[in-house]
Amino acid sequence: MAPHDLRRPFKRAAISDQQRRRELSLQRQAQHRRDAQHQARCLASFLNPHSEPEPETTSETEPEPSDSPKELDIRHASKLKGAEARKWFARQLMLPEWMIDVPDQLPQDWYVFARPAGKRCFVVSSNGTTMSRLRNGSMLHHFPSALPSGARTKDSSGSAQSYSILDCIFHESDQTYYVIDMVCWREYSLYDCTAEFRFFWLSSKLVETGACDLPSQYHRYRFSLVPVYNCDQAGLSAAYTGAVPYVKDGLFFYNKYDLFFYSVDKTGNTPLALVWKDENCSQYVIDRIAKDRFQANNSRLFIYSLDRVVLELQDNGNLSTSDDPPVVFGCVDRAFIEQTESRSGNLLQFAISDGGLNFVDGSLRRLIYIISEIPI
Amino acid sequence: MAMEVTQILLNAQSIDGNVRKHAEDSIKQFQEQNLPSFLLSLSGELANDDKPVESRKLAGLILKNALDAKEQHRKFELVQSWVTLDNAVKAQIKTCLLQTLSSAVSDARSTASQVIAKIAGIELPQKQWPELIVSLLSNIHQQAANVRQATLETLGYLCEEVSPNVVDQDQVNKILTAVVQGMNASEGNNDVRLAATRALYNALGFAQANFSNDMERDYIMRVVCEATLSPELKIRQAAFECLVSISSTYYEKLAHYIQDIFNITAKAVREDEEPVALQAIEFWSSICDEEIDILEDYGGDFTGDSDIPCFYFIKQALPALVPMLLETLLKQEEDQDQDEGAWNIAMAGGTCLGLVARTVGDDIVPLVMPFIEENITKPEWRQREAATYAFGSILEGPSPDKLTPIVNVALTFMLAALTKDPNNHVKDTTAWTLGRIFEFLHGSTIDSPIITQANCQQIITVLLQSMKDVPNVAEKACGALYFLAQGFEEGGPSSTLTPFFQEIVQALLTVTHREDASESRLRTAAYETLNEVVRCSTDETASMVLHLVPIIMMELHKTLEGQKLSSDEREKQSELQGLLCGCLQVIIQKLGSSEPTKYLFMQYADQIMELYLRVFACRSATVHEEAMLAIGALAYATGPDFAKYMPEFYKYLEMGLQNFEEYQVCAVTVGVVGDICRALEDQILPYCDGIMTQLLKNLSSNQLHRSVKPPIFSCFGDIALAIGENFEKYLIYAMPMLQSAAELSAHTSGADDDLVDYTNSLRNGILEAYSGIFQGFKNSPKTQLLIPFALHILQFLDSIYMEKDMDDVVMKTAVGVLGDLADTLGSNAGTLIQQSLSSKDFLDECLSSDDHLIKESAEWAKLAINRAISV
């Protein structure tokens, strides 16, 4: 029972750097475990054969199959400014294809909603401010909002660094952002989540923030949800004919089990989001180029009575689908390529008539151009 | 035979190595061949007054070592072999031991006391040897002082060995009475009084009931206080030790005595010899510890149901306490800053002053400022140093509002002193004080910054200059730079330090190459500061951080070149490798956190890995750990490409998992397995048999520190998530382990805080394993293999919910498992889920949680459950 040592640390930091290194490593590991779990939970539980090519393509073509680079990418993107931001957001579009046939399992596996007319954009709230960016990446509005970290208010719910990204359509006449999808909420990435989960999350989270309230000093534009229906007969009918507080521009179809994999292909086209337009549900039934070209009264009928197909131009002049592996449909000659100033990788839109593949009205279009004109 | 034993024991202490070795071998052989006879011989030797004291002491020591060991498993084995001894043998040994307490030889008595306590530690909890305490207490009334002294010493050791709840209150009362009587001034023999005072120190934990009784407590306190005035230094010191222990064990009972204790301690601090004065100061440091804890727990807001209220003893004593402590600061020793082991009254006083500042905050400032102002410019170095140390000590605690104006004035003075003061001691304390200023008053949370673009240049110039000073001053300058960098950690994309980055890094590297860098921990401080500078750097300086990679790699390479090393050199090499691996780890983590820098860093990955493998080949535990941590960071940065390193790295991974002795190494390795799982995903499959076998072994071992077990369970989850349905073959081993651990951790009733914390970390590990397994099997045709486990898992969730003692982390993980189970098993588990309590009450509770992580997991779980039960 010798006297007990009572020395205390003298002129020393309470924690050694070694201990700090250990703790920081543990924190990093815990964070990555959470990320991995989160990713696993959001992967579709009901992947069925027809939706499988999606994730498969991704895991084979993406050099890094792990989730983290994408997570980082989003986190990174929320902080981008200027030209860089424009470039990033322009790449991230999840654009629908025209609905040219009725998918299998439509009533079970799909959602439908009436698309508000207006500018499709991403809304990013972070660091006390909110920004909306159009599909080409350029900025639409820069404003305070009630979204998380969307305004410099004293509200301390959550860190100021946290960010959220919404997929919206800005509807001019009532100055409202209609939210049609959610990419990321309070740093919680919904990248790999099914549409089912994203819509559920969206509807449970958005109202809580007060973003759907009328505009005020710290909340310049109102946000609003669109009514989403199952694709059964009642749902389709409600979306098609039901009254909504906005001007309709076609119907949007989302596969419930589609993951929000952005970089599926270079264009952002995803076969799990489809659009339908006709006179009854859209005032923009014809894209503007078509309008320019076809002044004649019967042009509408002409275009929409044909099936259309989008093909990618290869180095050797072959035209192929964007499938993996690509399926070759036909080819064009050199003169055609020079005449149209096409390059390998361009996407060309074709109409299919009874006789097989033809160019629409004998002309060729680059799909990228066309899509940027169709106000989807 | 008996003569032979004595000779062997004496030979075992011979200066001749050969003789000693031979004797040790004979002892070992004897122990292995016939344990009962071996123990009997030893106890006989110890009890025999005719034998030389050397052989008796060693006999007692070997006897003690045959009953107890440091390592848990060894101890367990020894206890088992004692318990299974023949009762007659045990009785005979005990008789010898008790008899030895009456010996005239004090070393024999003292050794016997310790052995008796060890046996008591084994037998009393089993309700055996009931006559021990009775027989000891009867000794107390004997005339012979040596018997009373030895008996009190035995009671002291006994209280140290056994837990209070195995001795009934009646016997506790008798023990305390005997001890306190022995301490009383009326006890004429100083040896008896000292033994009693030291015994009380250990017996205080038994005195809960007695301290709740006013009369008994008054009596004990009076006797302890009187003992602090004994003419015998050792008794005074032991009595103050009792006061220190009372201050933390019975803080809430001290109000009546605090004034008297202040007078006693103040007198001791001012007049008594150093060992006593140090204990007297420690009393106040300990009171500060208590009050800081209480104030932290309750935030100064006391409600009727707070466990222990704060009595504000420090605040009340402040006007007298602070001057007393300030006086001690002037009693420095000449070379205390060069001596790692130094501890003196000035150091203790300054440390206590710092604790007082943390306890009372702003109130201390006006009491200390006059002392600082009066002394800081005096020609005598002791006065300047004391003033500076006082200033540095009070920087933690008071509000920035109170301190910032003072610091703004002092900063210029301190920078000048660090450059110009002729005394190393003063410069050491000045650099330390600058570090404290940066630690507590500089950073993004402080409203009015004390470091600006304007003075930053000067501060850095002075610190870098000081890094060329003598090692102890240079080490403190590195420390100051550490906190300077830390304060800029969250400064946004651009850092005030950017213009100086290159210069700072260069200066730190130069320090690491100083001839005298091994003195005063200087090299370690320089590398640690480099780490912090890297951690807090911004994108602006990423290219410079990248440039550090080959430099540190070259340093690490150099450590591997040494040929035949002496054990001293080997230790130095290993320490340096640890620092360099640590530094690389920090750099990798920094560069790996952003895509562009990660890409650039990857060019070095192969070479770094090769270096790590060579470091492992050197086989030193500390390096092993640092290199392992660094590999975790590398695996995260390289992702699937890490697969190419696995064939060579695997054996070290296995070695790390087998390192039970240094459990930190084992724990770190388990974490790295998780990193590698996430990096490699199913490419880890070929290694899983080996890893799982080792992890399962670790779980079943009672040699492995328990803190490693929860992370091992979590690691099961990491593996299952990585390899998916391939986890199938491990289910038959992993699931029963998880089930039995789950049963063990389901209930905590009656456990102390530590055990509740441990239980929660165990639960978290188990639940993370279940999560990983469910998610790993999701969408596979083999999910049906998990159905048989669903009921047990749901019951486990229900039972921990019923216990109402899970922490937020467990709550989040638990509700997540509920969702994972529903998500993976779907309608197969629909009915079971609906019948479970967790899917209703627990889920609802989580849904309305304030913690958004819990809420999110719960919302997800709800969705998964709805899907499972709607099909």
XYZ file of N, CA, C and O in Angstrom, chain B residues 467-533:
268
model
N 10.910 27.042 -33.097
C 11.096 25.623 -33.395
C 12.572 25.285 -33.580
O 12.939 24.114 -33.666
N 13.413 26.328 -33.631
C 14.866 26.088 -33.684
C 15.490 26.184 -32.295
O 16.689 26.001 -32.130
N 14.697 26.532 -31.287
C 15.190 26.698 -29.914
C 15.496 25.319 -29.296
O 15.368 24.294 -29.962
N 15.859 25.311 -28.007
C 16.150 24.029 -27.344
C 14.929 23.106 -27.453
O 13.799 23.590 -27.593
N 15.142 21.783 -27.357
C 14.044 20.852 -27.653
C 12.751 21.108 -26.881
O 11.673 21.060 -27.475
N 12.829 21.383 -25.579
C 11.555 21.528 -24.851
C 10.768 22.754 -25.307
O 9.541 22.719 -25.390
N 11.482 23.848 -25.650
C 10.794 25.038 -26.155
C 10.245 24.760 -27.560
O 9.091 25.077 -27.871
N 11.060 24.136 -28.391
C 10.635 23.831 -29.763
C 9.401 22.936 -29.757
O 8.489 23.103 -30.559
N 9.366 21.991 -28.815
C 8.215 21.090 -28.738
C 6.939 21.874 -28.425
O 5.884 21.641 -29.011
N 7.042 22.832 -27.506
C 5.861 23.631 -27.174
C 5.456 24.530 -28.344
O 4.268 24.767 -28.568
N 6.455 25.015 -29.101
C 6.133 25.838 -30.272
C 5.374 25.002 -31.305
O 4.405 25.476 -31.904
N 5.788 23.752 -31.489
C 5.046 22.853 -32.391
C 3.605 22.688 -31.897
O 2.654 22.733 -32.678
N 3.479 22.518 -30.575
C 2.148 22.357 -29.988
C 1.272 23.576 -30.257
O 0.081 23.461 -30.568
N 1.878 24.773 -30.150
C 1.124 26.007 -30.403
C 0.670 26.056 -31.857
O -0.476 26.405 -32.164
N 1.560 25.645 -32.751
C 1.224 25.634 -34.170
C 0.092 24.643 -34.461
O -0.768 24.880 -35.306
N 0.081 23.528 -33.728
C -0.972 22.515 -33.852
C -2.343 23.179 -33.655
O -3.254 23.036 -34.457
N -2.442 23.928 -32.551
C -3.745 24.543 -32.260
C -4.030 25.740 -33.151
O -5.183 26.047 -33.431
N -2.968 26.413 -33.592
C -3.173 27.512 -34.539
C -3.831 26.957 -35.807
O -4.819 27.494 -36.304
N -3.285 25.840 -36.314
C -3.843 25.224 -37.525
C -5.268 24.744 -37.273
O -6.178 24.979 -38.064
N -5.481 24.094 -36.116
C -6.801 23.550 -35.793
C -7.889 24.626 -35.823
O -9.001 24.376 -36.255
N -7.526 25.823 -35.367
C -8.502 26.913 -35.330
C -8.986 27.325 -36.713
O -10.039 27.931 -36.849
N -8.192 26.998 -37.734
C -8.609 27.358 -39.094
C -9.320 26.204 -39.790
O -9.585 26.255 -40.986
N -9.635 25.141 -39.041
C -10.164 23.930 -39.649
C -11.430 24.170 -40.465
O -11.572 23.657 -41.560
N -12.344 24.959 -39.919
C -13.612 25.128 -40.626
C -13.745 26.529 -41.188
O -14.783 27.154 -41.130
N -12.674 27.016 -41.748
C -12.665 28.395 -42.227
C -13.170 28.556 -43.638
O -13.043 29.621 -44.217
N -13.708 27.502 -44.246
C -14.198 27.634 -45.611
C -13.133 27.253 -46.625
O -12.126 26.654 -46.271
N -13.388 27.574 -47.884
C -12.511 27.089 -48.957
C -11.123 27.716 -48.929
O -10.198 27.212 -49.537
N -11.000 28.840 -48.237
C -9.709 29.520 -48.246
C -9.219 29.675 -46.809
O -9.989 29.984 -45.914
N -7.949 29.407 -46.574
C -7.431 29.473 -45.215
C -6.399 30.573 -45.080
O -5.596 30.817 -45.986
N -6.436 31.232 -43.915
C -5.446 32.264 -43.630
C -4.032 31.687 -43.666
O -3.057 32.392 -43.893
N -3.920 30.383 -43.413
C -2.595 29.772 -43.363
C -2.011 29.474 -44.739
O -0.821 29.183 -44.858
N -2.849 29.534 -45.776
C -2.384 29.137 -47.106
C -1.054 29.783 -47.527
O -0.150 29.084 -47.952
N -0.908 31.093 -47.356
C 0.359 31.692 -47.807
C 1.585 31.149 -47.068
O 2.699 31.260 -47.567
N 1.348 30.607 -45.873
C 2.483 30.148 -45.064
C 2.679 28.639 -45.112
O 3.568 28.098 -44.479
N 1.783 27.971 -45.828
C 1.746 26.516 -45.780
C 3.109 25.879 -46.061
O 3.625 25.078 -45.290
N 3.676 26.270 -47.185
C 4.951 25.698 -47.613
C 6.010 25.888 -46.540
O 6.731 24.958 -46.165
N 6.073 27.121 -46.019
C 7.085 27.478 -45.029
C 6.896 26.659 -43.748
O 7.862 26.158 -43.163
N 5.647 26.496 -43.328
C 5.351 25.742 -42.107
C 5.759 24.276 -42.273
O 6.446 23.702 -41.426
N 5.364 23.688 -43.388
C 5.674 22.280 -43.625
C 7.186 22.076 -43.657
O 7.725 21.154 -43.043
N 7.874 22.982 -44.336
C 9.319 22.876 -44.432
C 9.949 22.938 -43.042
O 10.826 22.153 -42.700
N 9.470 23.904 -42.231
C 10.038 24.075 -40.886
C 9.799 22.817 -40.045
O 10.685 22.370 -39.312
N 8.610 22.226 -40.170
C 8.313 21.029 -39.378
C 9.184 19.861 -39.808
O 9.695 19.110 -38.976
N 9.369 19.719 -41.108
C 10.232 18.635 -41.589
C 11.666 18.837 -41.096
O 12.346 17.880 -40.717
N 12.086 20.093 -41.092
C 13.432 20.387 -40.584
C 13.554 19.965 -39.124
O 14.554 19.395 -38.709
N 12.530 20.253 -38.339
C 12.555 19.860 -36.929
C 12.718 18.336 -36.792
O 13.492 17.857 -35.973
N 11.996 17.582 -37.632
C 12.064 16.120 -37.494
C 13.478 15.612 -37.751
O 13.829 14.528 -37.313
N 14.283 16.400 -38.457
C 15.654 15.972 -38.753
C 16.675 16.487 -37.760
O 17.862 16.236 -37.913
N 16.225 17.253 -36.757
C 17.199 17.753 -35.778
C 17.891 16.596 -35.070
O 17.262 15.589 -34.748
N 19.171 16.793 -34.795
C 19.948 15.771 -34.074
C 19.298 15.438 -32.732
O 19.288 14.303 -32.288
N 18.766 16.488 -32.079
C 18.231 16.304 -30.728
C 16.713 16.113 -30.727
O 16.056 16.309 -29.710
N 16.164 15.721 -31.878
C 14.696 15.642 -31.972
C 14.104 14.542 -31.103
O 12.891 14.512 -30.883
N 14.929 13.619 -30.604
C 14.351 12.586 -29.751
C 14.165 13.075 -28.320
O 13.507 12.418 -27.519
N 14.752 14.248 -27.992
C 14.554 14.792 -26.638
C 13.193 15.480 -26.560
O 12.683 15.993 -27.547
N 12.646 15.506 -25.361
C 11.384 16.228 -25.088
C 10.279 15.902 -26.090
O 9.463 16.759 -26.406
N 10.308 14.677 -26.636
C 9.197 14.300 -27.534
C 9.116 15.206 -28.761
O 8.067 15.336 -29.383
N 10.236 15.875 -29.094
C 10.176 16.900 -30.141
C 9.750 16.349 -31.500
O 8.899 16.926 -32.175
N 10.343 15.208 -31.894
C 10.013 14.687 -33.229
C 8.533 14.311 -33.309
O 7.854 14.621 -34.295
N 8.049 13.672 -32.263
C 6.628 13.313 -32.237
C 5.753 14.552 -32.393
O 4.812 14.572 -33.189
N 6.102 15.605 -31.631
C 5.302 16.833 -31.691
C 5.320 17.406 -33.104
O 4.288 17.876 -33.609
N 6.479 17.362 -33.764
C 6.578 17.937 -35.109
C 5.699 17.155 -36.085
O 4.957 17.746 -36.874
N 5.747 15.816 -36.027
C 4.904 15.041 -36.940
C 3.410 15.219 -36.628
O 2.584 15.295 -37.527
N 3.092 15.294 -35.353
C 1.673 15.467 -35.014
C 1.164 16.822 -35.510
O 0.033 16.937 -35.973
N 2.019 17.835 -35.402
C 1.616 19.145 -35.898
C 1.468 19.107 -37.416
O 0.522 19.671 -37.972
N 2.392 18.402 -38.069
C 2.279 18.249 -39.521
C 0.934 17.593 -39.870
O 0.238 18.023 -40.790
N 0.558 16.573 -39.095
C -0.729 15.914 -39.320
C -1.886 16.908 -39.243
O -2.776 16.911 -40.085
N -1.852 17.744 -38.223
C -2.960 18.669 -38.028
C -2.975 19.732 -39.134
O -4.040 20.123 -39.612
N -1.790 20.177 -39.529
C -1.702 21.156 -40.614
C -2.302 20.549 -41.886
O -3.047 21.205 -42.610
